[in-house]
Amino acid sequence: MMNIQSIIIKSLFSVLTENEQQQLDTWLSIPDNAIVYKHIVNNVKEQDDVVKFLSDIDVDNAIENVNQRIQQLNAVADQHEETVSIKSRQHHTLFTHLSPLWRYAAAVLILIVGGAALWYSQYTKVTPPEISESVQLAMQQSRESGKQDAKVDVLSKELSMMSDESGINEELRVKSEESLSVTESLTKEQLLSARRITTMHDKEFWLTLDDGTLVHLNYNTRLIYPEKFGRGDRNVILDGEAYFMVAKDKSRPFIVHTPNGDVKVYGTEFNVNTRKNNSTTSVVLVKGRVSVTPSGDREYILRPGEQGTMTDNSCKIKEVDLEPYIAWNIGKFSFRNWSLERIMDILSRWYGCKVEFANEQIKQMTFSGNLDRYEDMQPTMEAIGLATGLTIKVKSNSIIIEK
């Protein structure tokens, strides 16, 4: 059965679903209901008024006294001879000789105010992500191994002083390719205080954003983010690879802008990778729910265990093994029948060295296993050598692989 109180509350904040809007329209088709709704809307005309109005309300007290206030209204209807003042902590409403319709409208308004206060406090509640012990350990190991490092720039230092927001956006687009031409998602104030964080080829970085979202940046990755999020969407811009553990906030969607489209989420864990020469963006959902919207295409919903690969105007979705995507976030390398060439491409970047294969055949050999991301290079190469039967020598900044 339709909960009209909840639907009216959500309509005041313009967050109705399509189905809820249809239910509201059906309810409003009754003339008396339409009059009641108009009375409610006229008391709180704009969304900003709702926010300001509710910020002054003692939520617990409002909810506790709703029934008492309605009883007082009924007393007014029964007596028809005296004026009763319904008092709240912040507001006083005078009801005199109310008709049944307007008594109903007043009662609904009180329910809406009390209910909206409670609903708004829950709707705007920010819940930081739960950080597992394995993630905390990985963060500690990253710091102790010297892998936790990045360059942080304040974007305003690179921008000339300009008077209008469009000018700031345009200069940022021209000056910085990693802005990905989507800096219009950030407001002028956010741009002036925005940060750009960049990891090197052999480093990573853990970053906690203003809302409590934890972002793990892999090597060769850039992230642009505002110092503080406002009331609107939480926008960041990514070029590279990152694992996101997003704080839940129903009122402010978290959006990751990439070269090939956007990732929209309300609170979840997922991996984003834009590495293939910015021609594709891969999004792997670990848990929760996200949508991906390729540039020039429609929105696609991902389920846990699915990978969405976006190009400029399309998206392909398939099921994937989540282990490799989870592994690097907790300090592991996880390989499942990967070619040695692909494995060594990752490890050589991580350890900052070159790889020499004795022949092409060795490159195509496959390997499965889990390795410690923060282990020194020598024992890691020895472990791979034992598993494959190959001879792997480490000399200076080179890895030589032979049969």
mmCIF file of C-alpha atoms in Angstrom:
data_model
loop_
_atom_site.group_PDB
_atom_site.id
_atom_site.type_symbol
_atom_site.label_atom_id
_atom_site.label_comp_id
_atom_site.label_asym_id
_atom_site.label_seq_id
_atom_site.Cartn_x
_atom_site.Cartn_y
_atom_site.Cartn_z
ATOM 1 C CA MET A 1 0.000 0.000 0.000
ATOM 2 C CA MET A 2 1.231 3.472 -0.849
ATOM 3 C CA ASN A 3 2.863 5.396 2.001
ATOM 4 C CA ILE A 4 1.743 8.867 0.990
ATOM 5 C CA GLN A 5 3.608 10.553 3.827
ATOM 6 C CA SER A 6 6.925 9.161 2.611
ATOM 7 C CA ILE A 7 6.124 9.988 -1.014
ATOM 8 C CA ILE A 8 5.148 13.592 -0.196
ATOM 9 C CA ILE A 9 8.342 14.017 1.821
ATOM 10 C CA LYS A 10 10.493 12.723 -1.058
ATOM 11 C CA SER A 11 8.621 14.945 -3.522
ATOM 12 C CA LEU A 12 9.652 18.000 -1.477
ATOM 13 C CA PHE A 13 13.276 16.993 -2.082
ATOM 14 C CA SER A 14 12.701 16.074 -5.763
ATOM 15 C CA VAL A 15 13.991 12.512 -5.308
ATOM 16 C CA LEU A 16 10.935 10.474 -6.332
ATOM 17 C CA THR A 17 11.396 7.376 -8.404
ATOM 18 C CA GLU A 18 9.276 6.958 -11.542
ATOM 19 C CA ASN A 19 6.975 4.542 -9.727
ATOM 20 C CA GLU A 20 6.607 6.870 -6.729
ATOM 21 C CA GLN A 21 5.793 9.799 -9.004
ATOM 22 C CA GLN A 22 3.020 7.722 -10.574
ATOM 23 C CA GLN A 23 1.643 6.925 -7.114
ATOM 24 C CA LEU A 24 1.702 10.594 -6.172
ATOM 25 C CA ASP A 25 -0.068 11.548 -9.394
ATOM 26 C CA THR A 26 -2.774 8.968 -8.676
ATOM 27 C CA TRP A 27 -3.262 10.333 -5.166
ATOM 28 C CA LEU A 28 -3.367 13.912 -6.472
ATOM 29 C CA SER A 29 -6.095 12.999 -8.962
ATOM 30 C CA ILE A 30 -8.530 13.268 -6.033
ATOM 31 C CA PRO A 31 -9.418 16.988 -5.758
ATOM 32 C CA ASP A 32 -9.302 17.148 -1.942
ATOM 33 C CA ASN A 33 -5.868 15.519 -1.947
ATOM 34 C CA ALA A 34 -4.634 18.042 -4.489
ATOM 35 C CA ILE A 35 -5.780 20.882 -2.197
ATOM 36 C CA VAL A 36 -3.975 19.297 0.772
ATOM 37 C CA TYR A 37 -0.785 18.862 -1.255
ATOM 38 C CA LYS A 38 -0.889 22.463 -2.444
ATOM 39 C CA HIS A 39 -1.310 23.599 1.155
ATOM 40 C CA ILE A 40 1.781 21.582 2.139
ATOM 41 C CA VAL A 41 3.896 22.818 -0.781
ATOM 42 C CA ASN A 42 2.904 26.436 -0.110
ATOM 43 C CA ASN A 43 4.237 26.111 3.427
ATOM 44 C CA VAL A 44 7.605 24.863 2.193
ATOM 45 C CA LYS A 45 8.059 26.260 -1.301
ATOM 46 C CA GLU A 46 11.637 25.413 -2.234
ATOM 47 C CA GLN A 47 14.037 22.589 -1.448
ATOM 48 C CA ASP A 48 16.420 25.053 0.198
ATOM 49 C CA ASP A 49 13.529 26.151 2.411
ATOM 50 C CA VAL A 50 13.031 22.537 3.401
ATOM 51 C CA VAL A 51 16.683 22.159 4.345
ATOM 52 C CA LYS A 52 16.727 25.430 6.290
ATOM 53 C CA PHE A 53 13.377 24.727 7.934
ATOM 54 C CA LEU A 54 14.335 21.215 8.982
ATOM 55 C CA SER A 55 17.744 22.275 10.265
ATOM 56 C CA ASP A 56 15.941 24.302 12.967
ATOM 57 C CA ILE A 57 13.693 21.461 14.077
ATOM 58 C CA ASP A 58 14.297 19.277 17.122
ATOM 59 C CA VAL A 59 13.679 15.997 15.272
ATOM 60 C CA ASP A 60 13.123 13.764 18.301
ATOM 61 C CA ASN A 61 10.774 16.254 19.917
ATOM 62 C CA ALA A 62 8.830 16.725 16.663
ATOM 63 C CA ILE A 63 8.254 13.017 16.203
ATOM 64 C CA GLU A 64 7.393 12.463 19.877
ATOM 65 C CA ASN A 65 4.654 15.093 19.845
ATOM 66 C CA VAL A 66 2.960 14.339 16.504
ATOM 67 C CA ASN A 67 0.136 12.275 18.019
ATOM 68 C CA GLN A 68 -0.438 14.825 20.751
ATOM 69 C CA ARG A 69 -0.758 17.620 18.181
ATOM 70 C CA ILE A 70 -3.249 15.673 16.078
ATOM 71 C CA GLN A 71 -5.366 15.074 19.187
ATOM 72 C CA GLN A 72 -5.330 18.800 19.829
ATOM 73 C CA LEU A 73 -6.535 19.395 16.280
ATOM 74 C CA ASN A 74 -9.377 16.961 16.805
ATOM 75 C CA ALA A 75 -10.307 18.829 19.953
ATOM 76 C CA VAL A 76 -10.626 21.996 17.882
ATOM 77 C CA ALA A 77 -13.020 20.256 15.519
ATOM 78 C CA ASP A 78 -15.166 18.949 18.384
ATOM 79 C CA GLN A 79 -15.448 22.196 20.276
ATOM 80 C CA HIS A 80 -15.960 24.574 17.303
ATOM 81 C CA GLU A 81 -16.018 27.360 19.855
ATOM 82 C CA GLU A 82 -12.491 28.063 20.927
ATOM 83 C CA THR A 83 -9.140 28.613 19.331
ATOM 84 C CA VAL A 84 -6.388 26.191 20.109
ATOM 85 C CA SER A 85 -2.732 26.924 19.497
ATOM 86 C CA ILE A 86 -0.633 24.014 18.426
ATOM 87 C CA LYS A 87 2.854 24.775 19.676
ATOM 88 C CA SER A 88 6.166 23.347 18.654
ATOM 89 C CA ARG A 89 9.661 24.220 19.684
ATOM 90 C CA GLN A 90 10.221 26.474 16.681
ATOM 91 C CA HIS A 91 6.837 27.271 15.168
ATOM 92 C CA HIS A 92 3.271 28.155 16.294
ATOM 93 C CA THR A 93 0.294 27.396 14.044
ATOM 94 C CA LEU A 94 -3.161 28.769 14.854
ATOM 95 C CA PHE A 95 -6.186 26.710 13.849
ATOM 96 C CA THR A 96 -9.630 28.320 14.204
ATOM 97 C CA HIS A 97 -12.924 26.660 13.218
ATOM 98 C CA LEU A 98 -11.191 24.336 10.783
ATOM 99 C CA SER A 99 -13.212 22.507 8.160
ATOM 100 C CA PRO A 100 -12.628 18.716 7.998
ATOM 101 C CA LEU A 101 -10.494 19.169 4.851
ATOM 102 C CA TRP A 102 -8.264 21.800 6.386
ATOM 103 C CA ARG A 103 -8.019 19.894 9.651
ATOM 104 C CA TYR A 104 -6.766 17.008 7.538
ATOM 105 C CA ALA A 105 -4.366 19.278 5.659
ATOM 106 C CA ALA A 106 -2.988 20.661 8.916
ATOM 107 C CA ALA A 107 -2.601 17.198 10.412
ATOM 108 C CA VAL A 108 -0.820 15.930 7.286
ATOM 109 C CA LEU A 109 1.444 18.995 7.323
ATOM 110 C CA ILE A 110 2.485 18.260 10.898
ATOM 111 C CA LEU A 111 3.160 14.641 9.987
ATOM 112 C CA ILE A 112 5.147 15.774 6.966
ATOM 113 C CA VAL A 113 7.227 18.214 9.016
ATOM 114 C CA GLY A 114 7.988 15.646 11.686
ATOM 115 C CA GLY A 115 8.475 12.840 9.206
ATOM 116 C CA ALA A 116 10.535 14.970 6.842
ATOM 117 C CA ALA A 117 12.835 15.983 9.660
ATOM 118 C CA LEU A 118 13.487 12.355 10.480
ATOM 119 C CA TRP A 119 13.666 11.346 6.815
ATOM 120 C CA TYR A 120 16.056 14.179 5.986
ATOM 121 C CA SER A 121 18.389 13.273 8.855
ATOM 122 C CA GLN A 122 18.548 9.681 7.537
ATOM 123 C CA TYR A 123 18.675 10.652 3.860
ATOM 124 C CA THR A 124 21.666 12.940 4.361
ATOM 125 C CA LYS A 125 23.430 10.627 6.802
ATOM 126 C CA VAL A 126 27.000 9.860 5.751
ATOM 127 C CA THR A 127 28.279 6.388 6.648
ATOM 128 C CA PRO A 128 32.038 5.899 6.174
ATOM 129 C CA PRO A 129 33.130 2.581 4.631
ATOM 130 C CA GLU A 130 34.161 -0.275 6.886
ATOM 131 C CA ILE A 131 37.903 -0.798 6.592
ATOM 132 C CA SER A 132 38.850 -4.454 7.030
ATOM 133 C CA GLU A 133 41.901 -5.595 8.978
ATOM 134 C CA SER A 134 43.511 -6.827 5.743
ATOM 135 C CA VAL A 135 43.175 -3.361 4.191
ATOM 136 C CA GLN A 136 44.550 -1.700 7.321
ATOM 137 C CA LEU A 137 47.506 -4.091 7.274
ATOM 138 C CA ALA A 138 48.136 -3.338 3.597
ATOM 139 C CA MET A 139 48.164 0.390 4.350
ATOM 140 C CA GLN A 140 50.696 -0.163 7.130
ATOM 141 C CA GLN A 141 52.919 -2.348 4.935
ATOM 142 C CA SER A 142 52.740 0.213 2.138
ATOM 143 C CA ARG A 143 54.032 2.926 4.438
ATOM 144 C CA GLU A 144 56.746 0.739 5.976
ATOM 145 C CA SER A 145 57.991 -0.457 2.565
ATOM 146 C CA GLY A 146 58.229 3.096 1.194
ATOM 147 C CA LYS A 147 55.587 2.447 -1.478
ATOM 148 C CA GLN A 148 53.131 4.986 -0.057
ATOM 149 C CA ASP A 149 54.042 8.154 -1.933
ATOM 150 C CA ALA A 150 52.480 10.652 -4.315
ATOM 151 C CA LYS A 151 52.773 14.207 -5.569
ATOM 152 C CA VAL A 152 49.949 16.535 -4.566
ATOM 153 C CA ASP A 153 49.265 19.769 -6.456
ATOM 154 C CA VAL A 154 46.811 22.529 -5.637
ATOM 155 C CA LEU A 155 45.238 23.281 -9.004
ATOM 156 C CA SER A 156 44.631 26.942 -8.224
ATOM 157 C CA LYS A 157 48.403 27.489 -8.185
ATOM 158 C CA GLU A 158 48.491 26.495 -11.863
ATOM 159 C CA LEU A 159 45.612 28.715 -12.872
ATOM 160 C CA SER A 160 45.728 32.405 -13.632
ATOM 161 C CA MET A 161 43.329 34.533 -11.628
ATOM 162 C CA MET A 162 40.128 34.650 -13.646
ATOM 163 C CA SER A 163 36.807 36.156 -12.766
ATOM 164 C CA ASP A 164 34.351 33.625 -14.134
ATOM 165 C CA GLU A 165 33.867 29.907 -13.674
ATOM 166 C CA SER A 166 33.854 29.116 -17.391
ATOM 167 C CA GLY A 167 37.274 30.732 -17.768
ATOM 168 C CA ILE A 168 38.690 28.606 -14.978
ATOM 169 C CA ASN A 169 37.292 25.456 -16.526
ATOM 170 C CA GLU A 170 38.624 26.332 -19.965
ATOM 171 C CA GLU A 171 42.134 27.101 -18.738
ATOM 172 C CA LEU A 172 42.220 23.896 -16.724
ATOM 173 C CA ARG A 173 41.151 21.879 -19.776
ATOM 174 C CA VAL A 174 43.873 23.425 -21.922
ATOM 175 C CA LYS A 175 46.584 23.198 -19.278
ATOM 176 C CA SER A 176 45.996 19.683 -18.003
ATOM 177 C CA GLU A 177 45.183 16.655 -20.143
ATOM 178 C CA GLU A 178 44.268 14.646 -17.060
ATOM 179 C CA SER A 179 41.331 16.964 -16.457
ATOM 180 C CA LEU A 180 39.631 14.814 -19.114
ATOM 181 C CA SER A 181 37.483 17.755 -20.231
ATOM 182 C CA VAL A 182 34.971 17.150 -17.437
ATOM 183 C CA THR A 183 36.092 19.736 -14.883
ATOM 184 C CA GLU A 184 32.746 21.453 -15.365
ATOM 185 C CA SER A 185 31.521 18.838 -12.864
ATOM 186 C CA LEU A 186 33.346 20.822 -10.182
ATOM 187 C CA THR A 187 32.121 24.230 -9.053
ATOM 188 C CA LYS A 188 34.313 27.329 -9.211
ATOM 189 C CA GLU A 189 34.938 27.155 -5.476
ATOM 190 C CA GLN A 190 35.820 23.464 -5.650
ATOM 191 C CA LEU A 191 38.213 24.048 -8.553
ATOM 192 C CA LEU A 192 40.038 26.773 -6.681
ATOM 193 C CA SER A 193 40.696 24.393 -3.788
ATOM 194 C CA ALA A 194 40.889 21.180 -5.829
ATOM 195 C CA ARG A 195 43.808 18.810 -5.469
ATOM 196 C CA ARG A 196 45.494 16.682 -8.101
ATOM 197 C CA ILE A 197 47.330 13.709 -6.686
ATOM 198 C CA THR A 198 49.740 11.715 -8.865
ATOM 199 C CA THR A 199 51.531 8.428 -8.169
ATOM 200 C CA MET A 200 54.757 7.401 -9.888
ATOM 201 C CA HIS A 201 55.476 4.160 -11.797
ATOM 202 C CA ASP A 202 56.560 2.281 -8.647
ATOM 203 C CA LYS A 203 54.371 3.911 -5.975
ATOM 204 C CA GLU A 204 50.810 3.838 -4.685
ATOM 205 C CA PHE A 205 48.775 6.023 -2.356
ATOM 206 C CA TRP A 206 45.872 5.697 0.064
ATOM 207 C CA LEU A 207 43.702 8.784 0.266
ATOM 208 C CA THR A 208 40.705 9.624 2.478
ATOM 209 C CA LEU A 209 38.365 12.178 0.892
ATOM 210 C CA ASP A 210 36.268 14.805 2.663
ATOM 211 C CA ASP A 211 33.248 12.494 3.055
ATOM 212 C CA GLY A 212 35.260 9.565 4.444
ATOM 213 C CA THR A 213 35.593 7.722 1.130
ATOM 214 C CA LEU A 214 38.845 5.749 0.970
ATOM 215 C CA VAL A 215 40.623 5.647 -2.403
ATOM 216 C CA HIS A 216 43.593 3.393 -3.163
ATOM 217 C CA LEU A 217 45.561 4.753 -6.126
ATOM 218 C CA ASN A 218 47.699 2.275 -8.047
ATOM 219 C CA TYR A 219 50.943 3.249 -9.810
ATOM 220 C CA ASN A 220 50.916 5.862 -12.619
ATOM 221 C CA THR A 221 47.547 7.231 -11.554
ATOM 222 C CA ARG A 222 46.087 10.731 -11.273
ATOM 223 C CA LEU A 223 43.052 11.798 -9.293
ATOM 224 C CA ILE A 224 41.469 15.272 -9.224
ATOM 225 C CA TYR A 225 39.182 15.887 -6.262
ATOM 226 C CA PRO A 226 37.765 18.876 -4.341
ATOM 227 C CA GLU A 227 39.110 19.610 -0.882
ATOM 228 C CA LYS A 228 35.517 19.642 0.348
ATOM 229 C CA PHE A 229 32.358 18.263 -1.244
ATOM 230 C CA GLY A 230 29.316 20.512 -1.320
ATOM 231 C CA ARG A 231 25.620 19.640 -1.150
ATOM 232 C CA GLY A 232 25.544 18.322 -4.696
ATOM 233 C CA ASP A 233 27.133 15.291 -6.332
ATOM 234 C CA ARG A 234 30.537 14.151 -5.085
ATOM 235 C CA ASN A 235 32.647 14.456 -8.260
ATOM 236 C CA VAL A 236 36.196 13.182 -8.801
ATOM 237 C CA ILE A 237 38.228 12.712 -11.989
ATOM 238 C CA LEU A 238 40.410 9.639 -12.542
ATOM 239 C CA ASP A 239 43.123 8.718 -15.007
ATOM 240 C CA GLY A 240 44.821 5.407 -14.170
ATOM 241 C CA GLU A 241 43.676 2.734 -11.731
ATOM 242 C CA ALA A 242 42.055 3.080 -8.324
ATOM 243 C CA TYR A 243 40.049 1.032 -5.861
ATOM 244 C CA PHE A 244 37.196 2.989 -4.277
ATOM 245 C CA MET A 245 35.556 2.306 -0.901
ATOM 246 C CA VAL A 246 32.821 4.919 -0.995
ATOM 247 C CA ALA A 247 31.068 6.447 2.010
ATOM 248 C CA LYS A 248 27.297 5.943 1.816
ATOM 249 C CA ASP A 249 25.294 9.129 1.308
ATOM 250 C CA LYS A 250 21.892 8.748 -0.362
ATOM 251 C CA SER A 251 21.553 12.490 -0.934
ATOM 252 C CA ARG A 252 24.875 12.934 -2.792
ATOM 253 C CA PRO A 253 25.801 10.396 -5.480
ATOM 254 C CA PHE A 254 29.527 9.720 -5.871
ATOM 255 C CA ILE A 255 30.622 10.082 -9.506
ATOM 256 C CA VAL A 256 33.975 9.069 -10.993
ATOM 257 C CA HIS A 257 34.633 10.825 -14.321
ATOM 258 C CA THR A 258 36.955 8.982 -16.716
ATOM 259 C CA PRO A 259 38.074 9.518 -20.348
ATOM 260 C CA ASN A 260 35.351 7.184 -21.610
ATOM 261 C CA GLY A 261 32.387 7.867 -19.341
ATOM 262 C CA ASP A 262 31.141 8.159 -15.779
ATOM 263 C CA VAL A 263 30.746 5.756 -12.866
ATOM 264 C CA LYS A 264 27.914 6.623 -10.472
ATOM 265 C CA VAL A 265 27.572 5.112 -7.013
ATOM 266 C CA TYR A 266 25.919 5.709 -3.639
ATOM 267 C CA GLY A 267 28.140 3.551 -1.436
ATOM 268 C CA THR A 268 30.074 0.457 -2.468
ATOM 269 C CA GLU A 269 33.463 -0.980 -3.452
ATOM 270 C CA PHE A 270 34.701 -1.070 -7.027
ATOM 271 C CA ASN A 271 37.835 -0.911 -9.158
ATOM 272 C CA VAL A 272 38.323 1.526 -12.066
ATOM 273 C CA ASN A 273 41.086 1.227 -14.655
ATOM 274 C CA THR A 274 41.640 3.610 -17.605
ATOM 275 C CA ARG A 275 45.110 2.380 -18.580
ATOM 276 C CA LYS A 276 44.644 1.195 -22.174
ATOM 277 C CA ASN A 277 45.806 4.462 -23.747
ATOM 278 C CA ASN A 278 42.587 6.072 -22.520
ATOM 279 C CA SER A 279 40.719 4.131 -25.220
ATOM 280 C CA THR A 280 38.715 2.088 -22.703
ATOM 281 C CA THR A 281 37.722 2.304 -19.045
ATOM 282 C CA SER A 282 37.185 -0.893 -17.075
ATOM 283 C CA VAL A 283 34.932 -0.911 -13.988
ATOM 284 C CA VAL A 284 34.740 -4.004 -11.775
ATOM 285 C CA LEU A 285 32.078 -4.053 -9.059
ATOM 286 C CA VAL A 286 33.119 -5.886 -5.889
ATOM 287 C CA LYS A 287 30.010 -5.170 -3.831
ATOM 288 C CA GLY A 288 27.086 -2.778 -3.799
ATOM 289 C CA ARG A 289 25.657 -1.252 -6.953
ATOM 290 C CA VAL A 290 27.054 1.144 -9.531
ATOM 291 C CA SER A 291 26.069 2.396 -12.932
ATOM 292 C CA VAL A 292 28.364 3.188 -15.849
ATOM 293 C CA THR A 293 27.499 5.700 -18.544
ATOM 294 C CA PRO A 294 29.810 5.728 -21.580
ATOM 295 C CA SER A 295 30.175 9.074 -23.335
ATOM 296 C CA GLY A 296 27.345 9.369 -25.830
ATOM 297 C CA ASP A 297 25.542 6.244 -24.633
ATOM 298 C CA ARG A 298 22.920 5.193 -22.087
ATOM 299 C CA GLU A 299 23.382 4.143 -18.455
ATOM 300 C CA TYR A 300 24.223 0.506 -17.608
ATOM 301 C CA ILE A 301 23.796 -1.091 -14.161
ATOM 302 C CA LEU A 302 26.504 -3.465 -12.863
ATOM 303 C CA ARG A 303 26.007 -6.263 -10.368
ATOM 304 C CA PRO A 304 28.727 -7.590 -8.019
ATOM 305 C CA GLY A 305 31.165 -9.767 -9.939
ATOM 306 C CA GLU A 306 30.616 -7.945 -13.220
ATOM 307 C CA GLN A 307 33.020 -5.872 -15.283
ATOM 308 C CA GLY A 308 31.813 -3.042 -17.477
ATOM 309 C CA THR A 309 34.230 -1.944 -20.203
ATOM 310 C CA MET A 310 33.407 1.473 -21.609
ATOM 311 C CA THR A 311 34.551 2.953 -24.877
ATOM 312 C CA ASP A 312 33.488 6.392 -26.103
ATOM 313 C CA ASN A 313 29.976 5.266 -27.027
ATOM 314 C CA SER A 314 29.373 1.714 -25.842
ATOM 315 C CA CYS A 315 29.738 -0.669 -22.918
ATOM 316 C CA LYS A 316 30.376 -4.410 -22.736
ATOM 317 C CA ILE A 317 29.493 -6.266 -19.530
ATOM 318 C CA LYS A 318 30.798 -9.671 -18.458
ATOM 319 C CA GLU A 319 31.382 -11.701 -15.302
ATOM 320 C CA VAL A 320 34.941 -11.767 -13.968
ATOM 321 C CA ASP A 321 36.980 -13.339 -11.189
ATOM 322 C CA LEU A 322 37.074 -10.691 -8.445
ATOM 323 C CA GLU A 323 40.175 -12.024 -6.698
ATOM 324 C CA PRO A 324 42.826 -10.125 -8.718
ATOM 325 C CA TYR A 325 40.959 -6.840 -8.202
ATOM 326 C CA ILE A 326 40.528 -7.371 -4.482
ATOM 327 C CA ALA A 327 44.064 -8.729 -4.076
ATOM 328 C CA TRP A 328 46.019 -5.622 -5.043
ATOM 329 C CA ASN A 329 43.900 -3.566 -2.654
ATOM 330 C CA ILE A 330 45.004 -5.737 0.287
ATOM 331 C CA GLY A 331 48.683 -5.956 -0.626
ATOM 332 C CA LYS A 332 48.730 -9.030 -2.890
ATOM 333 C CA PHE A 333 49.428 -9.929 -6.494
ATOM 334 C CA SER A 334 46.972 -12.560 -7.689
ATOM 335 C CA PHE A 335 47.491 -14.303 -11.048
ATOM 336 C CA ARG A 336 45.233 -16.958 -12.613
ATOM 337 C CA ASN A 337 46.729 -18.550 -15.735
ATOM 338 C CA TRP A 338 48.315 -15.287 -16.778
ATOM 339 C CA SER A 339 51.110 -15.254 -19.345
ATOM 340 C CA LEU A 340 54.546 -14.591 -17.894
ATOM 341 C CA GLU A 341 54.827 -11.583 -20.204
ATOM 342 C CA ARG A 342 51.707 -10.012 -18.681
ATOM 343 C CA ILE A 343 52.834 -10.802 -15.134
ATOM 344 C CA MET A 344 56.308 -9.384 -15.637
ATOM 345 C CA ASP A 345 54.876 -6.234 -17.204
ATOM 346 C CA ILE A 346 53.124 -5.514 -13.891
ATOM 347 C CA LEU A 347 56.013 -6.577 -11.660
ATOM 348 C CA SER A 348 58.640 -4.685 -13.663
ATOM 349 C CA ARG A 349 56.651 -1.470 -13.271
ATOM 350 C CA TRP A 350 56.138 -2.097 -9.572
ATOM 351 C CA TYR A 351 59.811 -2.797 -8.918
ATOM 352 C CA GLY A 352 61.088 -0.219 -11.395
ATOM 353 C CA CYS A 353 63.231 -2.488 -13.561
ATOM 354 C CA LYS A 354 63.531 -3.938 -17.073
ATOM 355 C CA VAL A 355 62.775 -7.531 -18.086
ATOM 356 C CA GLU A 356 64.738 -9.622 -20.591
ATOM 357 C CA PHE A 357 63.273 -12.908 -21.913
ATOM 358 C CA ALA A 358 65.589 -15.498 -23.437
ATOM 359 C CA ASN A 359 62.982 -16.267 -26.130
ATOM 360 C CA GLU A 360 59.386 -15.659 -27.166
ATOM 361 C CA GLN A 361 58.240 -19.059 -25.914
ATOM 362 C CA ILE A 362 59.002 -18.129 -22.312
ATOM 363 C CA LYS A 363 56.770 -15.060 -22.589
ATOM 364 C CA GLN A 364 53.742 -17.240 -23.325
ATOM 365 C CA MET A 365 54.195 -19.577 -20.369
ATOM 366 C CA THR A 366 51.332 -19.239 -17.870
ATOM 367 C CA PHE A 367 51.495 -18.904 -14.126
ATOM 368 C CA SER A 368 48.984 -18.928 -11.271
ATOM 369 C CA GLY A 369 49.708 -17.824 -7.748
ATOM 370 C CA ASN A 370 49.499 -15.207 -5.019
ATOM 371 C CA LEU A 371 52.469 -13.030 -4.177
ATOM 372 C CA ASP A 372 53.124 -10.478 -1.451
ATOM 373 C CA ARG A 373 52.976 -7.015 -3.016
ATOM 374 C CA TYR A 374 55.395 -5.599 -0.444
ATOM 375 C CA GLU A 375 57.963 -8.395 -0.609
ATOM 376 C CA ASP A 376 61.416 -7.511 -1.947
ATOM 377 C CA MET A 377 62.018 -8.232 -5.617
ATOM 378 C CA GLN A 378 64.578 -11.045 -5.102
ATOM 379 C CA PRO A 379 62.366 -13.445 -3.095
ATOM 380 C CA THR A 380 59.435 -12.701 -5.414
ATOM 381 C CA MET A 381 61.467 -13.702 -8.479
ATOM 382 C CA GLU A 382 62.726 -16.825 -6.688
ATOM 383 C CA ALA A 383 59.127 -17.856 -5.957
ATOM 384 C CA ILE A 384 58.158 -17.484 -9.618
ATOM 385 C CA GLY A 385 61.271 -19.371 -10.700
ATOM 386 C CA LEU A 386 60.463 -22.317 -8.432
ATOM 387 C CA ALA A 387 56.862 -22.467 -9.661
ATOM 388 C CA THR A 388 57.751 -22.311 -13.368
ATOM 389 C CA GLY A 389 61.066 -24.141 -13.427
ATOM 390 C CA LEU A 390 62.725 -21.114 -15.013
ATOM 391 C CA THR A 391 65.982 -19.462 -14.105
ATOM 392 C CA ILE A 392 65.344 -15.856 -13.086
ATOM 393 C CA LYS A 393 68.323 -13.632 -12.351
ATOM 394 C CA VAL A 394 68.179 -10.151 -10.847
ATOM 395 C CA LYS A 395 71.053 -7.917 -11.876
ATOM 396 C CA SER A 396 70.997 -4.250 -10.939
ATOM 397 C CA ASN A 397 67.785 -2.896 -12.508
ATOM 398 C CA SER A 398 67.198 -5.863 -14.819
ATOM 399 C CA ILE A 399 65.382 -9.196 -14.553
ATOM 400 C CA ILE A 400 66.738 -11.899 -16.869
ATOM 401 C CA ILE A 401 64.496 -14.947 -17.475
ATOM 402 C CA GLU A 402 65.924 -18.121 -19.000
ATOM 403 C CA LYS A 403 65.083 -21.815 -19.192
#
